Amino acid sequence: MKKLLQTQFAINPIEIKKLWGYDNSNYLVKTKDIQYVFKTYIKNTETLALVEAENKALLFLHNTNNNFPKPIKFKDGSYVKIFEIEGTERICRLLSFLEGELLGYVTHTKILFQSLGRFIAQLDLQLQSFNNNTIKARQWQWDIQYLHLNKKYIKDIPSAKDRSLISYFFQQYEENVMPVQSVLRKSIIHGD
């Protein structure tokens, strides 16, 4: 990986540390002066399109606010490339690194949550003018409009009381939201 970073980005990593990733592999790349996040994904057409769409969204956001990671170009000017890493073809990209503490590791205060709320509201307002069909077409379990994709997991909840409570909220969504869902406003949002 070090050689790939040297040849493709002309950076000289002094440390590469694997980070946690949900459905991809992430690495903190430290150089003498700067840090990056190198991300790799198992190669498939859907993921490639989504990574390219995410890069467009990040570039869009970064143009007005540099509190977002910025995609870093490969030497050839592209933002996404495919390489074989450890015997598997992987979609690769490099992002700038944002300094800071993870929300889970800091003391939660009212001021912190108010600041987070303002930031997310401003992000959502910015994204109202961003349009991307790949992101719009994506159906996945973390998007509330596709809540039904998670119903199959209710049976995996060990507690009958908890299963009943979750089933109640699925029922509320089905009865109160689904009938009017098509007329509700929608926008691309940051879903984490």
XYZ file of C-alpha atoms in Angstrom:
192
model
C 0.000 0.000 0.000
C 2.894 2.350 0.782
C 4.240 1.956 -2.751
C 0.766 2.562 -4.225
C 0.453 5.822 -2.250
C 3.938 6.897 -3.316
C 3.425 6.171 -7.011
C -0.207 7.251 -7.329
C -0.230 10.362 -5.112
C 3.456 11.259 -4.728
C 3.150 11.144 -0.942
C 5.579 9.383 1.354
C 3.728 7.711 4.239
C 5.618 7.321 7.477
C 2.720 5.397 9.043
C -0.356 3.581 7.731
C -2.872 2.572 10.390
C -6.002 0.532 9.686
C -9.202 2.153 10.929
C -12.638 0.697 11.518
C -14.895 0.528 8.453
C -18.474 -0.610 8.031
C -18.443 -2.017 4.502
C -15.045 -0.819 3.347
C -11.443 -0.664 4.580
C -10.086 2.641 5.855
C -6.509 3.607 6.617
C -5.072 6.648 8.356
C -2.061 7.682 6.301
C 0.459 9.886 8.081
C 3.199 11.731 6.240
C 5.785 14.069 7.723
C 3.466 17.077 7.379
C -0.107 15.931 6.733
C -2.608 13.108 7.283
C -5.052 11.474 4.873
C -7.659 8.730 4.883
C -7.186 6.057 2.218
C -10.392 4.136 1.546
C -10.795 0.869 -0.336
C -13.969 -0.973 -1.336
C -14.611 -4.353 -2.907
C -14.964 -3.776 -6.630
C -18.453 -3.848 -8.116
C -20.339 -1.523 -10.441
C -22.816 -0.263 -7.832
C -20.106 0.603 -5.308
C -17.970 2.330 -7.940
C -20.904 4.534 -8.961
C -21.680 5.336 -5.309
C -18.051 6.237 -4.455
C -17.920 8.531 -7.487
C -21.217 10.131 -6.412
C -19.953 10.585 -2.839
C -16.832 12.301 -4.198
C -19.035 14.694 -6.187
C -21.016 15.464 -3.031
C -17.834 16.058 -1.012
C -16.402 18.349 -3.695
C -19.724 20.217 -3.837
C -19.724 20.706 -0.061
C -16.028 21.532 0.116
C -16.485 24.381 -2.377
C -18.483 26.320 0.209
C -17.222 24.886 3.487
C -13.938 23.127 4.119
C -15.244 21.348 7.213
C -15.661 18.279 5.010
C -13.125 15.777 3.774
C -11.891 16.631 0.297
C -11.203 13.959 -2.314
C -7.542 14.018 -3.365
C -6.687 13.465 -7.028
C -4.494 10.634 -8.189
C -1.479 11.708 -10.267
C -3.540 11.237 -13.445
C -6.232 13.660 -12.229
C -8.884 11.059 -11.348
C -10.456 10.765 -7.909
C -11.180 7.019 -8.008
C -9.130 4.123 -9.364
C -9.136 0.345 -9.147
C -6.089 -1.581 -7.915
C -5.354 -5.111 -6.805
C -4.650 -5.100 -3.078
C -3.824 -8.345 -1.298
C -5.130 -10.364 -4.257
C -8.488 -8.555 -4.548
C -9.512 -5.810 -6.930
C -10.415 -2.786 -4.824
C -11.919 0.608 -5.581
C -9.574 3.192 -4.042
C -9.724 6.854 -3.123
C -7.859 9.253 -0.862
C -9.514 11.925 1.293
C -8.123 14.778 3.318
C -8.117 14.134 7.057
C -10.123 16.320 9.412
C -8.565 16.806 12.832
C -10.839 16.420 15.799
C -12.317 14.069 18.347
C -14.976 11.471 17.595
C -18.349 12.329 19.102
C -18.368 9.063 21.046
C -15.149 9.989 22.857
C -16.051 13.455 24.160
C -18.297 14.661 26.967
C -21.811 15.206 25.675
C -23.149 18.615 26.567
C -26.160 20.643 25.536
C -23.856 23.113 23.757
C -22.180 20.278 21.833
C -25.526 18.875 20.683
C -26.783 22.335 19.715
C -23.622 22.873 17.665
C -24.006 19.462 16.022
C -27.675 20.181 15.255
C -26.798 23.522 13.633
C -24.025 21.923 11.592
C -26.280 19.106 10.331
C -29.084 21.578 9.523
C -26.630 23.728 7.528
C -25.332 20.598 5.779
C -28.868 19.565 4.830
C -29.578 23.078 3.522
C -26.426 22.980 1.400
C -27.362 19.561 0.006
C -30.797 20.800 -1.116
C -29.141 22.240 -4.225
C -27.051 19.109 -4.860
C -28.515 16.628 -7.306
C -27.152 13.162 -7.993
C -29.201 10.323 -9.463
C -26.895 7.589 -8.128
C -27.434 8.722 -4.553
C -31.152 9.302 -5.100
C -31.638 5.808 -6.543
C -29.843 4.021 -3.742
C -32.057 1.889 -1.529
C -30.427 0.832 1.698
C -31.415 0.007 5.230
C -29.988 3.190 6.796
C -32.346 5.415 4.793
C -35.600 5.876 6.748
C -37.731 5.776 3.577
C -36.551 2.161 3.166
C -37.276 1.159 6.749
C -39.042 -1.970 5.484
C -35.635 -3.417 4.507
C -34.933 -3.852 8.228
C -38.151 -5.634 9.176
C -36.554 -9.035 8.578
C -34.163 -8.383 11.489
C -36.882 -8.111 14.140
C -36.735 -11.879 14.669
C -33.059 -11.534 15.643
C -33.885 -9.412 18.711
C -33.625 -11.776 21.694
C -36.084 -10.011 24.005
C -39.798 -10.488 23.234
C -40.513 -7.126 24.899
C -37.976 -5.374 22.634
C -39.306 -7.194 19.541
C -42.807 -6.012 20.411
C -41.644 -2.411 20.873
C -39.772 -2.401 17.549
C -42.744 -3.999 15.784
C -44.962 -1.245 17.182
C -42.780 1.460 15.628
C -42.667 -0.366 12.292
C -46.469 -0.478 12.416
C -46.646 3.249 13.213
C -44.395 4.014 10.250
C -46.455 1.805 7.940
C -49.766 3.337 9.060
C -48.784 6.997 9.382
C -45.853 7.661 7.057
C -46.121 5.265 4.134
C -49.534 6.546 2.955
C -48.142 10.103 2.595
C -44.520 9.292 1.850
C -44.771 10.166 -1.847
C -45.800 13.767 -1.062
C -43.200 14.430 1.639
C -40.208 16.661 0.808
C -36.970 14.784 0.160
C -33.362 15.736 -0.118
C -30.001 14.083 -0.115
C -28.771 14.102 3.481
C -25.752 12.845 5.371
C -27.083 9.672 6.915
C -24.519 8.879 9.613
